[in-house]
Amino acid sequence: MDKNFKIDEWERMLDDVKIEEEDLNRLVMNYLVVEGFKEAAIEFQKETKTKPDTNIDLIGERMEIRNTVNSGDIPQAIEKLNDFDPEVLDSDPKLYFHLQQQQLIELIKKGDINEILKFQNQNGQNQNLFLFLNN
């Protein structure tokens, strides 16, 4: 269903789309919260009365965990995540799997075979984690 539109047809279709201000405000609020702009989210909430889906006061902790993951320190990220919410990894096994997978990727990037084997021995019960290496 690949269709090419002429520019005037595309502009007409865009003009026909009606976006509610409330929906746009929720989109902006979500962006501010997800990207960690706490002060901007607070001001935006005051100005628009748009409530975020999560607690604005927790943005700092969330960003700290995210930055730790982005830096490649997955064990530290898991520790911070457990400090933040001790039940989150138990209640979301998919998240835990992806964090373990990322930890393995980080070990592979470092090229330390001993650490990779140690990690495999510690996490051997989750053989699915290593399947992607054989693809």
CSV table of N, CA and C in Angstrom, one decimal:
chain,number,residue,atom,x,y,z
A,1,MET,N,0.8,-1.2,0.0
A,1,MET,CA,0.0,0.0,0.0
A,1,MET,C,0.9,1.2,0.0
A,2,ASP,N,1.9,1.2,-0.9
A,2,ASP,CA,2.8,2.3,-1.0
A,2,ASP,C,2.2,3.3,-2.0
A,3,LYS,N,1.9,4.5,-1.5
A,3,LYS,CA,1.3,5.5,-2.4
A,3,LYS,C,2.1,6.8,-2.3
A,4,ASN,N,2.3,7.3,-3.5
A,4,ASN,CA,3.0,8.6,-3.6
A,4,ASN,C,2.0,9.7,-3.7
A,5,PHE,N,2.2,10.8,-3.0
A,5,PHE,CA,1.3,11.9,-3.0
A,5,PHE,C,2.0,13.1,-3.6
A,6,LYS,N,1.2,13.9,-4.3
A,6,LYS,CA,1.7,15.2,-4.8
A,6,LYS,C,1.7,16.1,-3.6
A,7,ILE,N,2.6,17.1,-3.7
A,7,ILE,CA,2.7,18.1,-2.5
A,7,ILE,C,1.4,18.8,-2.2
A,8,ASP,N,0.6,19.2,-3.2
A,8,ASP,CA,-0.7,19.9,-2.9
A,8,ASP,C,-1.7,18.9,-2.3
A,9,GLU,N,-1.7,17.6,-2.7
A,9,GLU,CA,-2.6,16.6,-2.1
A,9,GLU,C,-2.2,16.4,-0.7
A,10,TRP,N,-0.9,16.3,-0.5
A,10,TRP,CA,-0.4,16.0,0.9
A,10,TRP,C,-0.7,17.2,1.8
A,11,GLU,N,-0.6,18.4,1.4
A,11,GLU,CA,-0.9,19.6,2.2
A,11,GLU,C,-2.4,19.6,2.5
A,12,ARG,N,-3.2,19.2,1.5
A,12,ARG,CA,-4.7,19.2,1.7
A,12,ARG,C,-5.0,18.2,2.8
A,13,MET,N,-4.4,17.0,2.7
A,13,MET,CA,-4.6,16.0,3.7
A,13,MET,C,-4.2,16.4,5.1
A,14,LEU,N,-3.1,17.1,5.2
A,14,LEU,CA,-2.6,17.6,6.5
A,14,LEU,C,-3.6,18.7,7.0
A,15,ASP,N,-4.1,19.5,6.1
A,15,ASP,CA,-5.1,20.5,6.6
A,15,ASP,C,-6.4,19.9,7.1
A,16,ASP,N,-6.7,18.7,6.6
A,16,ASP,CA,-7.9,18.0,7.1
A,16,ASP,C,-7.7,17.3,8.4
A,17,VAL,N,-6.5,17.1,8.9
A,17,VAL,CA,-6.2,16.5,10.2
A,17,VAL,C,-6.4,17.5,11.3
A,18,LYS,N,-7.3,17.1,12.2
A,18,LYS,CA,-7.5,18.0,13.4
A,18,LYS,C,-6.9,17.4,14.6
A,19,ILE,N,-6.0,18.1,15.2
A,19,ILE,CA,-5.3,17.7,16.4
A,19,ILE,C,-5.8,18.6,17.6
A,20,GLU,N,-6.3,17.9,18.6
A,20,GLU,CA,-6.8,18.6,19.7
A,20,GLU,C,-5.7,19.2,20.5
A,21,GLU,N,-5.9,20.3,21.1
A,21,GLU,CA,-4.8,21.0,21.9
A,21,GLU,C,-4.4,20.1,23.0
A,22,GLU,N,-5.4,19.4,23.7
A,22,GLU,CA,-5.1,18.6,24.8
A,22,GLU,C,-4.1,17.4,24.4
A,23,ASP,N,-4.4,16.8,23.2
A,23,ASP,CA,-3.5,15.8,22.7
A,23,ASP,C,-2.1,16.3,22.5
A,24,LEU,N,-2.0,17.4,21.9
A,24,LEU,CA,-0.7,18.0,21.6
A,24,LEU,C,0.0,18.4,22.9
A,25,ASN,N,-0.7,18.9,23.9
A,25,ASN,CA,-0.1,19.2,25.2
A,25,ASN,C,0.4,17.9,25.9
A,26,ARG,N,-0.3,16.8,25.8
A,26,ARG,CA,0.1,15.5,26.4
A,26,ARG,C,1.4,15.0,25.6
A,27,LEU,N,1.4,15.2,24.3
A,27,LEU,CA,2.6,14.8,23.6
A,27,LEU,C,3.8,15.6,24.0
A,28,VAL,N,3.7,16.9,24.2
A,28,VAL,CA,4.8,17.7,24.6
A,28,VAL,C,5.2,17.4,26.0
A,29,MET,N,4.2,17.1,26.9
A,29,MET,CA,4.6,16.8,28.3
A,29,MET,C,5.3,15.4,28.3
A,30,ASN,N,4.9,14.5,27.5
A,30,ASN,CA,5.5,13.2,27.5
A,30,ASN,C,7.0,13.4,27.0
A,31,TYR,N,7.2,14.2,26.0
A,31,TYR,CA,8.6,14.4,25.6
A,31,TYR,C,9.4,15.1,26.7
A,32,LEU,N,8.9,16.0,27.3
A,32,LEU,CA,9.7,16.7,28.4
A,32,LEU,C,10.0,15.7,29.5
A,33,VAL,N,9.1,14.9,29.9
A,33,VAL,CA,9.4,13.9,31.0
A,33,VAL,C,10.4,12.9,30.5
A,34,VAL,N,10.1,12.3,29.4
A,34,VAL,CA,11.0,11.2,28.9
A,34,VAL,C,12.4,11.7,28.6
A,35,GLU,N,12.6,12.9,28.2
A,35,GLU,CA,13.9,13.4,27.9
A,35,GLU,C,14.6,14.1,29.1
A,36,GLY,N,13.8,14.1,30.2
A,36,GLY,CA,14.4,14.6,31.5
A,36,GLY,C,14.4,16.1,31.7
A,37,PHE,N,13.6,16.8,31.1
A,37,PHE,CA,13.5,18.3,31.2
A,37,PHE,C,12.5,18.6,32.4
A,38,LYS,N,12.9,18.4,33.6
A,38,LYS,CA,12.1,18.5,34.8
A,38,LYS,C,11.5,19.9,34.9
A,39,GLU,N,12.4,20.9,34.9
A,39,GLU,CA,11.9,22.3,35.1
A,39,GLU,C,10.9,22.7,34.0
A,40,ALA,N,11.3,22.3,32.8
A,40,ALA,CA,10.4,22.7,31.7
A,40,ALA,C,9.0,22.0,31.8
A,41,ALA,N,9.0,20.7,32.3
A,41,ALA,CA,7.8,20.0,32.5
A,41,ALA,C,7.0,20.6,33.6
A,42,ILE,N,7.6,21.1,34.7
A,42,ILE,CA,6.9,21.7,35.8
A,42,ILE,C,6.2,23.0,35.2
A,43,GLU,N,7.0,23.8,34.5
A,43,GLU,CA,6.4,25.1,34.0
A,43,GLU,C,5.3,24.8,33.0
A,44,PHE,N,5.5,23.8,32.1
A,44,PHE,CA,4.5,23.4,31.1
A,44,PHE,C,3.2,23.0,31.8
A,45,GLN,N,3.4,22.2,32.9
A,45,GLN,CA,2.2,21.8,33.7
A,45,GLN,C,1.5,23.0,34.3
A,46,LYS,N,2.2,24.0,34.8
A,46,LYS,CA,1.6,25.2,35.3
A,46,LYS,C,0.8,25.9,34.3
A,47,GLU,N,1.4,26.1,33.1
A,47,GLU,CA,0.8,26.9,32.0
A,47,GLU,C,-0.4,26.2,31.4
A,48,THR,N,-0.3,24.9,31.2
A,48,THR,CA,-1.3,24.2,30.4
A,48,THR,C,-2.2,23.3,31.2
A,49,LYS,N,-1.9,23.1,32.5
A,49,LYS,CA,-2.7,22.2,33.4
A,49,LYS,C,-2.7,20.8,32.9
A,50,THR,N,-1.6,20.5,32.1
A,50,THR,CA,-1.5,19.1,31.6
A,50,THR,C,-0.7,18.3,32.6
A,51,LYS,N,-1.3,17.2,33.1
A,51,LYS,CA,-0.7,16.4,34.1
A,51,LYS,C,0.2,15.3,33.3
A,52,PRO,N,1.4,15.0,33.8
A,52,PRO,CA,2.2,14.0,33.2
A,52,PRO,C,1.7,12.6,33.6
A,53,ASP,N,2.1,11.6,32.9
A,53,ASP,CA,1.7,10.2,33.2
A,53,ASP,C,2.5,9.7,34.4
A,54,THR,N,3.6,10.3,34.7
A,54,THR,CA,4.4,9.8,35.8
A,54,THR,C,4.7,11.0,36.7
A,55,ASN,N,5.3,10.7,37.9
A,55,ASN,CA,5.6,11.7,38.9
A,55,ASN,C,6.8,12.5,38.4
A,56,ILE,N,6.6,13.8,38.2
A,56,ILE,CA,7.7,14.7,37.8
A,56,ILE,C,8.9,14.7,38.7
A,57,ASP,N,8.6,14.5,40.0
A,57,ASP,CA,9.7,14.5,41.0
A,57,ASP,C,10.7,13.3,40.8
A,58,LEU,N,10.3,12.3,40.1
A,58,LEU,CA,11.1,11.2,39.8
A,58,LEU,C,12.0,11.2,38.6
A,59,ILE,N,11.8,12.3,37.8
A,59,ILE,CA,12.6,12.5,36.6
A,59,ILE,C,14.1,12.3,36.8
A,60,GLY,N,14.6,12.9,37.9
A,60,GLY,CA,16.0,12.8,38.1
A,60,GLY,C,16.5,11.4,38.3
A,61,GLU,N,15.8,10.6,39.1
A,61,GLU,CA,16.2,9.2,39.3
A,61,GLU,C,16.1,8.4,38.0
A,62,ARG,N,15.0,8.7,37.2
A,62,ARG,CA,14.9,8.0,35.9
A,62,ARG,C,16.0,8.3,35.0
A,63,MET,N,16.4,9.6,34.9
A,63,MET,CA,17.5,10.0,34.0
A,63,MET,C,18.8,9.4,34.5
A,64,GLU,N,19.0,9.3,35.8
A,64,GLU,CA,20.2,8.7,36.3
A,64,GLU,C,20.4,7.3,35.9
A,65,ILE,N,19.2,6.5,36.0
A,65,ILE,CA,19.2,5.1,35.5
A,65,ILE,C,19.5,5.1,34.0
A,66,ARG,N,18.8,5.9,33.3
A,66,ARG,CA,19.0,5.9,31.8
A,66,ARG,C,20.4,6.2,31.4
A,67,ASN,N,21.0,7.2,32.1
A,67,ASN,CA,22.4,7.6,31.8
A,67,ASN,C,23.4,6.5,32.1
A,68,THR,N,23.1,5.8,33.2
A,68,THR,CA,23.9,4.6,33.6
A,68,THR,C,23.8,3.5,32.5
A,69,VAL,N,22.6,3.3,32.0
A,69,VAL,CA,22.5,2.3,30.9
A,69,VAL,C,23.2,2.8,29.7
A,70,ASN,N,23.0,4.0,29.3
A,70,ASN,CA,23.7,4.6,28.1
A,70,ASN,C,25.2,4.5,28.2
A,71,SER,N,25.7,4.6,29.4
A,71,SER,CA,27.2,4.6,29.6
A,71,SER,C,27.7,3.2,29.6
A,72,GLY,N,26.8,2.2,29.6
A,72,GLY,CA,27.3,0.8,29.5
A,72,GLY,C,27.5,0.1,30.8
A,73,ASP,N,27.2,0.8,31.9
A,73,ASP,CA,27.4,0.1,33.2
A,73,ASP,C,26.0,-0.5,33.6
A,74,ILE,N,25.7,-1.6,33.0
A,74,ILE,CA,24.5,-2.3,33.2
A,74,ILE,C,24.3,-2.8,34.7
A,75,PRO,N,25.3,-3.4,35.3
A,75,PRO,CA,25.2,-3.9,36.7
A,75,PRO,C,24.8,-2.7,37.6
A,76,GLN,N,25.4,-1.5,37.4
A,76,GLN,CA,25.1,-0.3,38.2
A,76,GLN,C,23.7,0.1,37.9
A,77,ALA,N,23.3,0.1,36.6
A,77,ALA,CA,21.9,0.5,36.3
A,77,ALA,C,20.9,-0.5,36.9
A,78,ILE,N,21.2,-1.7,37.0
A,78,ILE,CA,20.2,-2.7,37.6
A,78,ILE,C,20.2,-2.4,39.1
A,79,GLU,N,21.3,-2.1,39.7
A,79,GLU,CA,21.3,-1.8,41.1
A,79,GLU,C,20.5,-0.5,41.4
A,80,LYS,N,20.7,0.5,40.6
A,80,LYS,CA,19.9,1.8,40.8
A,80,LYS,C,18.4,1.5,40.5
A,81,LEU,N,18.1,0.7,39.5
A,81,LEU,CA,16.7,0.4,39.2
A,81,LEU,C,16.1,-0.4,40.4
A,82,ASN,N,16.8,-1.3,41.0
A,82,ASN,CA,16.3,-2.0,42.2
A,82,ASN,C,16.1,-1.1,43.4
A,83,ASP,N,17.0,-0.1,43.5
A,83,ASP,CA,16.9,0.9,44.6
A,83,ASP,C,15.6,1.7,44.4
A,84,PHE,N,15.4,2.1,43.1
A,84,PHE,CA,14.3,2.9,42.8
A,84,PHE,C,13.0,2.2,42.9
A,85,ASP,N,12.9,0.9,42.5
A,85,ASP,CA,11.7,0.1,42.5
A,85,ASP,C,12.1,-1.3,42.6
A,86,PRO,N,12.1,-1.9,43.8
A,86,PRO,CA,12.6,-3.3,44.0
A,86,PRO,C,11.8,-4.3,43.2
A,87,GLU,N,10.6,-4.0,42.8
A,87,GLU,CA,9.8,-5.0,42.2
A,87,GLU,C,9.8,-4.9,40.7
A,88,VAL,N,10.3,-3.9,40.1
A,88,VAL,CA,10.2,-3.7,38.7
A,88,VAL,C,10.8,-4.8,37.8
A,89,LEU,N,11.9,-5.3,38.2
A,89,LEU,CA,12.5,-6.4,37.4
A,89,LEU,C,11.8,-7.7,37.5
A,90,ASP,N,11.2,-7.9,38.7
A,90,ASP,CA,10.4,-9.2,38.9
A,90,ASP,C,9.1,-9.1,38.2
A,91,SER,N,8.5,-7.9,38.1
A,91,SER,CA,7.2,-7.7,37.4
A,91,SER,C,7.4,-7.5,35.9
A,92,ASP,N,8.6,-7.3,35.5
A,92,ASP,CA,8.8,-7.1,34.0
A,92,ASP,C,10.0,-7.9,33.5
A,93,PRO,N,9.8,-9.2,33.4
A,93,PRO,CA,10.9,-10.1,33.0
A,93,PRO,C,11.5,-9.7,31.6
A,94,LYS,N,10.7,-9.1,30.8
A,94,LYS,CA,11.3,-8.7,29.5
A,94,LYS,C,12.3,-7.6,29.6
A,95,LEU,N,12.0,-6.7,30.5
A,95,LEU,CA,13.0,-5.6,30.8
A,95,LEU,C,14.3,-6.2,31.4
A,96,TYR,N,14.1,-7.1,32.3
A,96,TYR,CA,15.3,-7.8,32.9
A,96,TYR,C,16.1,-8.5,31.8
A,97,PHE,N,15.4,-9.2,30.9
A,97,PHE,CA,16.1,-9.9,29.8
A,97,PHE,C,16.9,-8.9,29.0
A,98,HIS,N,16.3,-7.8,28.6
A,98,HIS,CA,16.9,-6.8,27.8
A,98,HIS,C,18.1,-6.2,28.5
A,99,LEU,N,18.0,-6.0,29.8
A,99,LEU,CA,19.2,-5.4,30.5
A,99,LEU,C,20.3,-6.5,30.5
A,100,GLN,N,20.0,-7.7,30.7
A,100,GLN,CA,21.0,-8.8,30.7
A,100,GLN,C,21.6,-8.9,29.3
A,101,GLN,N,20.8,-8.8,28.3
A,101,GLN,CA,21.3,-8.8,26.9
A,101,GLN,C,22.2,-7.7,26.7
A,102,GLN,N,21.9,-6.5,27.1
A,102,GLN,CA,22.7,-5.3,27.0
A,102,GLN,C,24.1,-5.5,27.7
A,103,GLN,N,24.0,-6.1,28.9
A,103,GLN,CA,25.2,-6.4,29.7
A,103,GLN,C,26.1,-7.3,28.9
A,104,LEU,N,25.6,-8.3,28.3
A,104,LEU,CA,26.4,-9.2,27.5
A,104,LEU,C,27.0,-8.5,26.3
A,105,ILE,N,26.2,-7.6,25.6
A,105,ILE,CA,26.7,-6.8,24.5
A,105,ILE,C,27.9,-6.0,25.0
A,106,GLU,N,27.8,-5.3,26.1
A,106,GLU,CA,28.8,-4.5,26.6
A,106,GLU,C,30.1,-5.3,26.9
A,107,LEU,N,29.9,-6.5,27.4
A,107,LEU,CA,31.1,-7.4,27.7
A,107,LEU,C,31.7,-7.8,26.4
A,108,ILE,N,30.9,-8.1,25.4
A,108,ILE,CA,31.5,-8.5,24.0
A,108,ILE,C,32.2,-7.3,23.4
A,109,LYS,N,31.7,-6.1,23.6
A,109,LYS,CA,32.4,-4.9,23.1
A,109,LYS,C,33.8,-4.7,23.7
A,110,LYS,N,33.8,-5.0,25.0
A,110,LYS,CA,35.1,-4.9,25.7
A,110,LYS,C,36.1,-6.0,25.3
A,111,GLY,N,35.6,-7.2,24.8
A,111,GLY,CA,36.4,-8.2,24.3
A,111,GLY,C,37.0,-9.1,25.4
A,112,ASP,N,36.5,-9.0,26.6
A,112,ASP,CA,37.1,-9.8,27.7
A,112,ASP,C,36.4,-11.1,27.8
A,113,ILE,N,37.0,-12.2,27.3
A,113,ILE,CA,36.4,-13.5,27.2
A,113,ILE,C,36.2,-14.1,28.6
A,114,ASN,N,37.1,-13.8,29.5
A,114,ASN,CA,36.9,-14.3,30.9
A,114,ASN,C,35.6,-13.7,31.5
A,115,GLU,N,35.4,-12.5,31.3
A,115,GLU,CA,34.2,-11.8,31.9
A,115,GLU,C,32.9,-12.4,31.2
A,116,ILE,N,33.0,-12.6,29.9
A,116,ILE,CA,31.9,-13.1,29.1
A,116,ILE,C,31.5,-14.5,29.7
A,117,LEU,N,32.5,-15.4,29.8
A,117,LEU,CA,32.3,-16.7,30.4
A,117,LEU,C,31.8,-16.7,31.8
A,118,LYS,N,32.3,-15.8,32.6
A,118,LYS,CA,31.8,-15.6,34.0
A,118,LYS,C,30.3,-15.2,33.9
A,119,PHE,N,30.0,-14.3,33.1
A,119,PHE,CA,28.6,-13.8,32.9
A,119,PHE,C,27.7,-15.0,32.5
A,120,GLN,N,28.2,-15.8,31.5
A,120,GLN,CA,27.4,-16.9,31.1
A,120,GLN,C,27.2,-17.9,32.2
A,121,ASN,N,28.2,-18.2,33.0
A,121,ASN,CA,28.0,-19.1,34.1
A,121,ASN,C,27.0,-18.6,35.1
A,122,GLN,N,27.1,-17.3,35.4
A,122,GLN,CA,26.1,-16.7,36.4
A,122,GLN,C,24.7,-16.7,35.8
A,123,ASN,N,24.6,-16.6,34.5
A,123,ASN,CA,23.2,-16.4,33.9
A,123,ASN,C,22.9,-17.6,33.0
A,124,GLY,N,23.5,-18.7,33.2
A,124,GLY,CA,23.4,-19.9,32.3
A,124,GLY,C,21.9,-20.4,32.3
A,125,GLN,N,21.1,-20.1,33.3
A,125,GLN,CA,19.8,-20.6,33.3
A,125,GLN,C,19.0,-19.9,32.2
A,126,ASN,N,19.4,-18.8,31.8
A,126,ASN,CA,18.7,-18.0,30.7
A,126,ASN,C,19.4,-18.2,29.4
A,127,GLN,N,19.3,-19.4,28.8
A,127,GLN,CA,20.0,-19.7,27.6
A,127,GLN,C,19.6,-18.8,26.4
A,128,ASN,N,18.3,-18.3,26.5
A,128,ASN,CA,17.9,-17.5,25.4
A,128,ASN,C,18.7,-16.3,25.2
A,129,LEU,N,19.4,-15.8,26.2
A,129,LEU,CA,20.2,-14.6,26.2
A,129,LEU,C,21.4,-14.8,25.2
A,130,PHE,N,21.8,-16.1,25.1
A,130,PHE,CA,23.0,-16.3,24.3
A,130,PHE,C,22.6,-16.8,22.8
A,131,LEU,N,21.4,-17.0,22.6
A,131,LEU,CA,20.9,-17.5,21.3
A,131,LEU,C,21.3,-16.5,20.2
A,132,PHE,N,21.2,-15.2,20.5
A,132,PHE,CA,21.4,-14.2,19.4
A,132,PHE,C,22.9,-14.2,18.9
A,133,LEU,N,23.8,-14.8,19.7
A,133,LEU,CA,25.2,-14.9,19.3
A,133,LEU,C,25.3,-15.9,18.2
A,134,ASN,N,24.4,-16.9,18.1
A,134,ASN,CA,24.5,-17.9,17.1
A,134,ASN,C,23.8,-17.6,15.8
A,135,ASN,N,23.2,-16.4,15.7
A,135,ASN,CA,22.5,-16.1,14.5
A,135,ASN,C,23.4,-15.4,13.5
